[in-house]
mmCIF file of C-alpha atoms in Angstrom:
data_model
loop_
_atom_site.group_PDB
_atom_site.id
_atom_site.type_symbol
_atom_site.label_atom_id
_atom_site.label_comp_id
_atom_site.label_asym_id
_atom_site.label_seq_id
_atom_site.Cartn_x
_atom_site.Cartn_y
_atom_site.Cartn_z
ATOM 1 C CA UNK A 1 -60.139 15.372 62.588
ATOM 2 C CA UNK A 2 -58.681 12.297 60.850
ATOM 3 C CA UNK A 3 -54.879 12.104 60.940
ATOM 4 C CA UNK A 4 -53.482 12.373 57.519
ATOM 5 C CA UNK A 5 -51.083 8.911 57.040
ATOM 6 C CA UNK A 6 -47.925 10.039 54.501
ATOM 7 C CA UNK A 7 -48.132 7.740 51.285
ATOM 8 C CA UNK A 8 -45.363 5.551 50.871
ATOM 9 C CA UNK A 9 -43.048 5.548 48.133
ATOM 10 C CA UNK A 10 -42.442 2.631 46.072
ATOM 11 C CA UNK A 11 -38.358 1.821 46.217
ATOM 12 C CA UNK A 12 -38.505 -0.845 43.443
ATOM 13 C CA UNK A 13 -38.686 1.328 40.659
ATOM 14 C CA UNK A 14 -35.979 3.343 41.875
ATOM 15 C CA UNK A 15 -33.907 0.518 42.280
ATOM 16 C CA UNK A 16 -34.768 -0.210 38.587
ATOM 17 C CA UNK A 17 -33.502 3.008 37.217
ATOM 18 C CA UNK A 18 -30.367 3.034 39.511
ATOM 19 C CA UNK A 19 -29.295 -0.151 38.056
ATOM 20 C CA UNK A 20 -30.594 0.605 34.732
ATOM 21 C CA UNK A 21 -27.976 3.857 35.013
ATOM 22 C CA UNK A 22 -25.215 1.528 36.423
ATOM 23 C CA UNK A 23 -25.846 -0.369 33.039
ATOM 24 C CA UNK A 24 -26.136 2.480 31.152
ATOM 25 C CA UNK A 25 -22.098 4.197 32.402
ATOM 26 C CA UNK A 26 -20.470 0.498 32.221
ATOM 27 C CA UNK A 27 -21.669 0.317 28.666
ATOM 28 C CA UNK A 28 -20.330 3.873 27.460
ATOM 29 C CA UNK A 29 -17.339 4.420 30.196
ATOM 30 C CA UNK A 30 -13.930 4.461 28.204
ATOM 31 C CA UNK A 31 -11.345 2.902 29.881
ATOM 32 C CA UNK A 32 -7.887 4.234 29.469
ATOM 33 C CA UNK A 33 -5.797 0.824 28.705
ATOM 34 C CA UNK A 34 -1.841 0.498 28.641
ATOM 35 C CA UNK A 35 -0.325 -0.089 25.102
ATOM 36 C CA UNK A 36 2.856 -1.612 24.766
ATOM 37 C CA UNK A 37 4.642 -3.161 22.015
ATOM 38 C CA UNK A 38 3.116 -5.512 19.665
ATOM 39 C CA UNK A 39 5.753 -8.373 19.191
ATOM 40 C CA UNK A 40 4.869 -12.616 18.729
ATOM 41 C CA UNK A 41 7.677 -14.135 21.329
ATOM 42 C CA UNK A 42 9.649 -16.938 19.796
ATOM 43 C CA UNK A 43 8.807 -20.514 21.064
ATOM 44 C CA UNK A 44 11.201 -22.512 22.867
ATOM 45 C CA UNK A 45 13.089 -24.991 20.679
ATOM 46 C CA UNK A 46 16.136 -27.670 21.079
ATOM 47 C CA UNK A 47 17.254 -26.603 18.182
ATOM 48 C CA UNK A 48 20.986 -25.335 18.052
ATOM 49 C CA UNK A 49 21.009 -21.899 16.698
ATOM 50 C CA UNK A 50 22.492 -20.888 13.458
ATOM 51 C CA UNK A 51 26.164 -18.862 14.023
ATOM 52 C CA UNK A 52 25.902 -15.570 12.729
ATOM 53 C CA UNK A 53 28.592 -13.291 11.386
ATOM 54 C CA UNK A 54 29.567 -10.392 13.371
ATOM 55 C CA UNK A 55 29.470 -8.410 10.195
ATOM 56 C CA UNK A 56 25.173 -9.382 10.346
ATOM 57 C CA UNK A 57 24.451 -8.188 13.339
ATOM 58 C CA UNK A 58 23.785 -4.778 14.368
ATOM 59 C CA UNK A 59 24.249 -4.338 18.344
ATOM 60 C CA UNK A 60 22.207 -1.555 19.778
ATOM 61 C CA UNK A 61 22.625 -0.826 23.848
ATOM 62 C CA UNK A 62 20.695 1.160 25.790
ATOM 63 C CA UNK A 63 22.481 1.928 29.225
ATOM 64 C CA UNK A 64 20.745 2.773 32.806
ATOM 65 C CA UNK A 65 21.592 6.582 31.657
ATOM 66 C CA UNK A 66 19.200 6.041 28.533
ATOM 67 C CA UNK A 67 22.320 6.569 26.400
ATOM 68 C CA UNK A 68 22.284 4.587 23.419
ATOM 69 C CA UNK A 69 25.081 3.023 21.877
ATOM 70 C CA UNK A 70 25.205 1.468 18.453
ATOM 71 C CA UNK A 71 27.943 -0.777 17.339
ATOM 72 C CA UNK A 72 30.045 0.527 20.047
ATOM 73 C CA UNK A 73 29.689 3.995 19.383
ATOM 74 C CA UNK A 74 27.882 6.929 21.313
ATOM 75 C CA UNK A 75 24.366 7.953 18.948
ATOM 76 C CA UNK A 76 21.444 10.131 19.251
ATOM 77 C CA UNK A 77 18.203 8.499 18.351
ATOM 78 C CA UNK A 78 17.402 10.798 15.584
ATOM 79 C CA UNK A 79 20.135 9.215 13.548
ATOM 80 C CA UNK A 80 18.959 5.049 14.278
ATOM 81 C CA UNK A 81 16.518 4.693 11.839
ATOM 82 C CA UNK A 82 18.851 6.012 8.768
ATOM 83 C CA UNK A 83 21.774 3.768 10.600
ATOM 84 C CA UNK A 84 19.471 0.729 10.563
ATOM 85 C CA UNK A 85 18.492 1.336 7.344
ATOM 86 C CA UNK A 86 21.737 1.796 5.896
ATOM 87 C CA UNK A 87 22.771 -1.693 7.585
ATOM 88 C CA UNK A 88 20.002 -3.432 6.682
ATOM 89 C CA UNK A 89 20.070 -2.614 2.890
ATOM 90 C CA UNK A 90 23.842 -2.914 2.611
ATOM 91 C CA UNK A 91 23.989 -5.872 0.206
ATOM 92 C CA UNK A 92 27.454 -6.583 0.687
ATOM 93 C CA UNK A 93 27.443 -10.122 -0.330
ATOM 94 C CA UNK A 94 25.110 -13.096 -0.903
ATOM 95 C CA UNK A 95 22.016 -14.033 1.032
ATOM 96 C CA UNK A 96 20.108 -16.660 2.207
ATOM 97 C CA UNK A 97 18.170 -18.665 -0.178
ATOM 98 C CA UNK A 98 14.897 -16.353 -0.552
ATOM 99 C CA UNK A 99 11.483 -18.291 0.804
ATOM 100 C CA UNK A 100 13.785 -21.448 1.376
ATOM 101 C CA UNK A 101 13.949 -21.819 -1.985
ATOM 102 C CA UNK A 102 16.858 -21.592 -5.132
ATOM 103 C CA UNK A 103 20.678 -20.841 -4.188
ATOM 104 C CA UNK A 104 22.095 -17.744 -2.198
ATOM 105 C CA UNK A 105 22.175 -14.704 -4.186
ATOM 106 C CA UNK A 106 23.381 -11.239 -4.009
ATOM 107 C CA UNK A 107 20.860 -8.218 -3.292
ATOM 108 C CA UNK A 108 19.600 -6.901 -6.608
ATOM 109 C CA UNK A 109 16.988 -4.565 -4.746
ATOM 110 C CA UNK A 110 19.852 -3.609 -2.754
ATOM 111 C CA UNK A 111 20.947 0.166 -2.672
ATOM 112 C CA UNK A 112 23.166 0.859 -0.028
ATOM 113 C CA UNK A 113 26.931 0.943 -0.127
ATOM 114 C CA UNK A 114 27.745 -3.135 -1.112
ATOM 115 C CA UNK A 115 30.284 -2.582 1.832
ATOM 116 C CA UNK A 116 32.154 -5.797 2.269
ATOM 117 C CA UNK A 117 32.523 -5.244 6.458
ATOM 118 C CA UNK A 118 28.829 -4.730 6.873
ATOM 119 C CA UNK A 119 25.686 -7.275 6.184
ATOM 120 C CA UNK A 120 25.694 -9.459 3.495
ATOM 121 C CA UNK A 121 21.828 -9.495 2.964
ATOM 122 C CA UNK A 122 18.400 -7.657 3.891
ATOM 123 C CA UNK A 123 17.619 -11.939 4.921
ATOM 124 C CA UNK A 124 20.424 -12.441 7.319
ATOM 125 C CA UNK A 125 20.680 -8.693 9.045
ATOM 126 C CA UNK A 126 19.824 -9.036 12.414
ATOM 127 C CA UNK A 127 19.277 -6.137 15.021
ATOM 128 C CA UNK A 128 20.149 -6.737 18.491
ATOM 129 C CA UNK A 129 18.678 -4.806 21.138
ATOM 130 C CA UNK A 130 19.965 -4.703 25.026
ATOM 131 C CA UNK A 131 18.747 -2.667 27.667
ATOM 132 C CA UNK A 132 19.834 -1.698 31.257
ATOM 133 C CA UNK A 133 17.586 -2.926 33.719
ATOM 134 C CA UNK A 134 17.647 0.571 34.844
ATOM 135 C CA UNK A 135 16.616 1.731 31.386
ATOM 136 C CA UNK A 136 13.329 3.741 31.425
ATOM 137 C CA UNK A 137 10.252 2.032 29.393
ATOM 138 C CA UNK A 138 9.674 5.039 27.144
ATOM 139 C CA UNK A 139 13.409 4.978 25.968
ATOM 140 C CA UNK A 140 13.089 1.368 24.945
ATOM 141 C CA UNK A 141 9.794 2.205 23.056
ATOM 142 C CA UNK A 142 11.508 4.841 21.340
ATOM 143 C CA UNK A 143 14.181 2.607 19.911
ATOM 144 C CA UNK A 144 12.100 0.351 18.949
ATOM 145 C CA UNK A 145 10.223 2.580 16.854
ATOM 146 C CA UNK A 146 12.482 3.749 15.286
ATOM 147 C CA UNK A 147 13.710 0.478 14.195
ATOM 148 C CA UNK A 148 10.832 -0.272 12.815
ATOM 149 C CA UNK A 149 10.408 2.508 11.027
ATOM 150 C CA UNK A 150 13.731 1.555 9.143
ATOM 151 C CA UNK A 151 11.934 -1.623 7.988
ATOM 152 C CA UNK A 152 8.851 0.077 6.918
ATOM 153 C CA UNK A 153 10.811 2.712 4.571
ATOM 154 C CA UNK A 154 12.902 -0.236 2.861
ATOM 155 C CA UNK A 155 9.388 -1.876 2.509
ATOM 156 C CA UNK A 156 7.308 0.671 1.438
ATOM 157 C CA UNK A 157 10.076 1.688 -1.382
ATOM 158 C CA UNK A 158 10.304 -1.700 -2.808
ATOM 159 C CA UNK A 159 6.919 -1.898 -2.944
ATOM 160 C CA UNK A 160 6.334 1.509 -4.632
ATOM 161 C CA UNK A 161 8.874 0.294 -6.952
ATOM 162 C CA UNK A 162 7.771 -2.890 -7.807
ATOM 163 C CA UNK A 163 4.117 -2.707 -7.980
ATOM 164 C CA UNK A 164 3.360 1.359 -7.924
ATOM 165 C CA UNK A 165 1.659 1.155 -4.520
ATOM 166 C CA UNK A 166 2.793 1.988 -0.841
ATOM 167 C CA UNK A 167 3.329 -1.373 1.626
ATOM 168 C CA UNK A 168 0.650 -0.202 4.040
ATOM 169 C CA UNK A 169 -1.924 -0.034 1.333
ATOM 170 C CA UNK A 170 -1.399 -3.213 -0.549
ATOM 171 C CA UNK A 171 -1.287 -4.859 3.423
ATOM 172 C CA UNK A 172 -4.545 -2.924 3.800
ATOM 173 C CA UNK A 173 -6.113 -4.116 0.393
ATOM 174 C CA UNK A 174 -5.498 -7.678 1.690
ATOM 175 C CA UNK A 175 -6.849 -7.522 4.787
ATOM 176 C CA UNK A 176 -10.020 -6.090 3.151
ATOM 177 C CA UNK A 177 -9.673 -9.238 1.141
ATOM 178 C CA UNK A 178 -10.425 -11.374 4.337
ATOM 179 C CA UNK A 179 -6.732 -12.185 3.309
ATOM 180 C CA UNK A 180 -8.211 -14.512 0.306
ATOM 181 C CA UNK A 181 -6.737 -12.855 -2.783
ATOM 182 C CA UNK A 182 -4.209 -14.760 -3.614
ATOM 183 C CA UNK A 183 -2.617 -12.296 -5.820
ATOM 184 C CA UNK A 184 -2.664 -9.952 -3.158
ATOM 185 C CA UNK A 185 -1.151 -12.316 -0.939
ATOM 186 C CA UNK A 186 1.463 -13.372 -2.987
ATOM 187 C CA UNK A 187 2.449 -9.623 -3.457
ATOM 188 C CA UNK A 188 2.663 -8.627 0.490
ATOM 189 C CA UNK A 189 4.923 -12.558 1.100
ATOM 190 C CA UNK A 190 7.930 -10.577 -1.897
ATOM 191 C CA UNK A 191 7.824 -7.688 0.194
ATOM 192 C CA UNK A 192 8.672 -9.445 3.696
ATOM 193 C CA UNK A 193 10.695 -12.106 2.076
ATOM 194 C CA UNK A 194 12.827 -9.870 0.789
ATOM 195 C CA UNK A 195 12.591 -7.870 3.823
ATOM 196 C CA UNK A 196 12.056 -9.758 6.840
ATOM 197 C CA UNK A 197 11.809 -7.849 10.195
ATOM 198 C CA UNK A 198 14.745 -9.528 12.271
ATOM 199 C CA UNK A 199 14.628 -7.789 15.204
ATOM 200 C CA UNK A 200 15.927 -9.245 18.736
ATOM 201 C CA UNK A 201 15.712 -8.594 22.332
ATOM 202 C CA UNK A 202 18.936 -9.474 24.593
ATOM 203 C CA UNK A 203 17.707 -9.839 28.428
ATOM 204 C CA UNK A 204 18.101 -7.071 30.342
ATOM 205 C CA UNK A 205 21.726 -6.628 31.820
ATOM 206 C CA UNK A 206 23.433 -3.953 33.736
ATOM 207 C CA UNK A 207 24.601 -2.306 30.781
ATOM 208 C CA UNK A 208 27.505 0.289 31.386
#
């Protein structure tokens, strides 16, 4: 009786549809990617900086503890955004010449308390951030955010008020633009001139 010989079995397709599979999971494998803060970094210039009144700048501190500490005082971060806001919107006294352009002015968009001992402007507020070096990420986040949120209500309500639509929606109706309407353009630049987002980070320092 003839010996039966076991037929062999052909490897190169298999090795087809394994890397056809490897393919297949690199192409619809998520990857779970770190987000962080979305901030441009200022260039590096020779210029000398402008001095800036005490009265324009709003510290914020944020000690190894994750205690934060705003204008020397002890606050929870529930109550930044409203203290931001009320800072920024102050008004007390007359601004910086709006685009570069005309003479200083007072705030006429302006409706916080015109106190004399706080900002002069929405254009020359500045918020100062320092953290500990001990100071955990999420904290720092946090703060952020809710600065940000401070310039997003002042923006959005000027822009409801002035053209009867949110800021996030005539930002969005410009992007769908491919930024080219002009109009639309010129509308979201009086928003963020009148606005501008000033915020600043102090390096990290052992902060008590």
């Amino acid at each position: 009786m003839a010996r039966r010989e076991n037929p062999e079995i052909n490897a190169g397709s298999m090795a087809d549809i394994a890397f056809l599979l490897l393919i297949f999971f690199l192409v619809t494998t998520t990857m779970d990617v770190d987000s962080g803060i979305p901030k441009k970094l200022s260039e590096k210039t020779t210029d000398i900086p402008p001095k800036i009144k005490e009265k324009n700048i709003f510290p914020v501190l944020i000690n190894r503890n994750n205690e934060l500490f705003v204008e020397g005082d002890v606050m929870e971060l529930k109550d930044l955004k409203d203290a931001a806001l009320k800072f920024i919107d102050n008004g007390g006294g007359l601004g910086n010449p709006i685009g570069g352009e005309g003479e200083a002015a007072s705030c006429d968009y302006c409706k916080g308390d015109k106190n004399p001992d706080s900002s002069d402007h929405p254009n020359k507020a500045v918020i100062s951030v320092e953290s500990d070096r001990g100071t955990e990420y999420g904290t720092y986040v946090a703060v952020q955010n809710e600065l940000l949120k401070a310039y997003a209500e002042l923006r959005n309500r000027l822009c409801m008020e002035k053209y009867n639509i949110s800021f996030p929606e005539l930002e969005k109706a410009f992007k769908e633009s491919s930024n080219k309407d002009l109009d639309l353009k010129a509308k979201v630049k009086y928003i963020k001139d009148r606005y501008p987002q000033v915020l600043t980070d102090i390096e990290s320092a052992d902060v008590q």
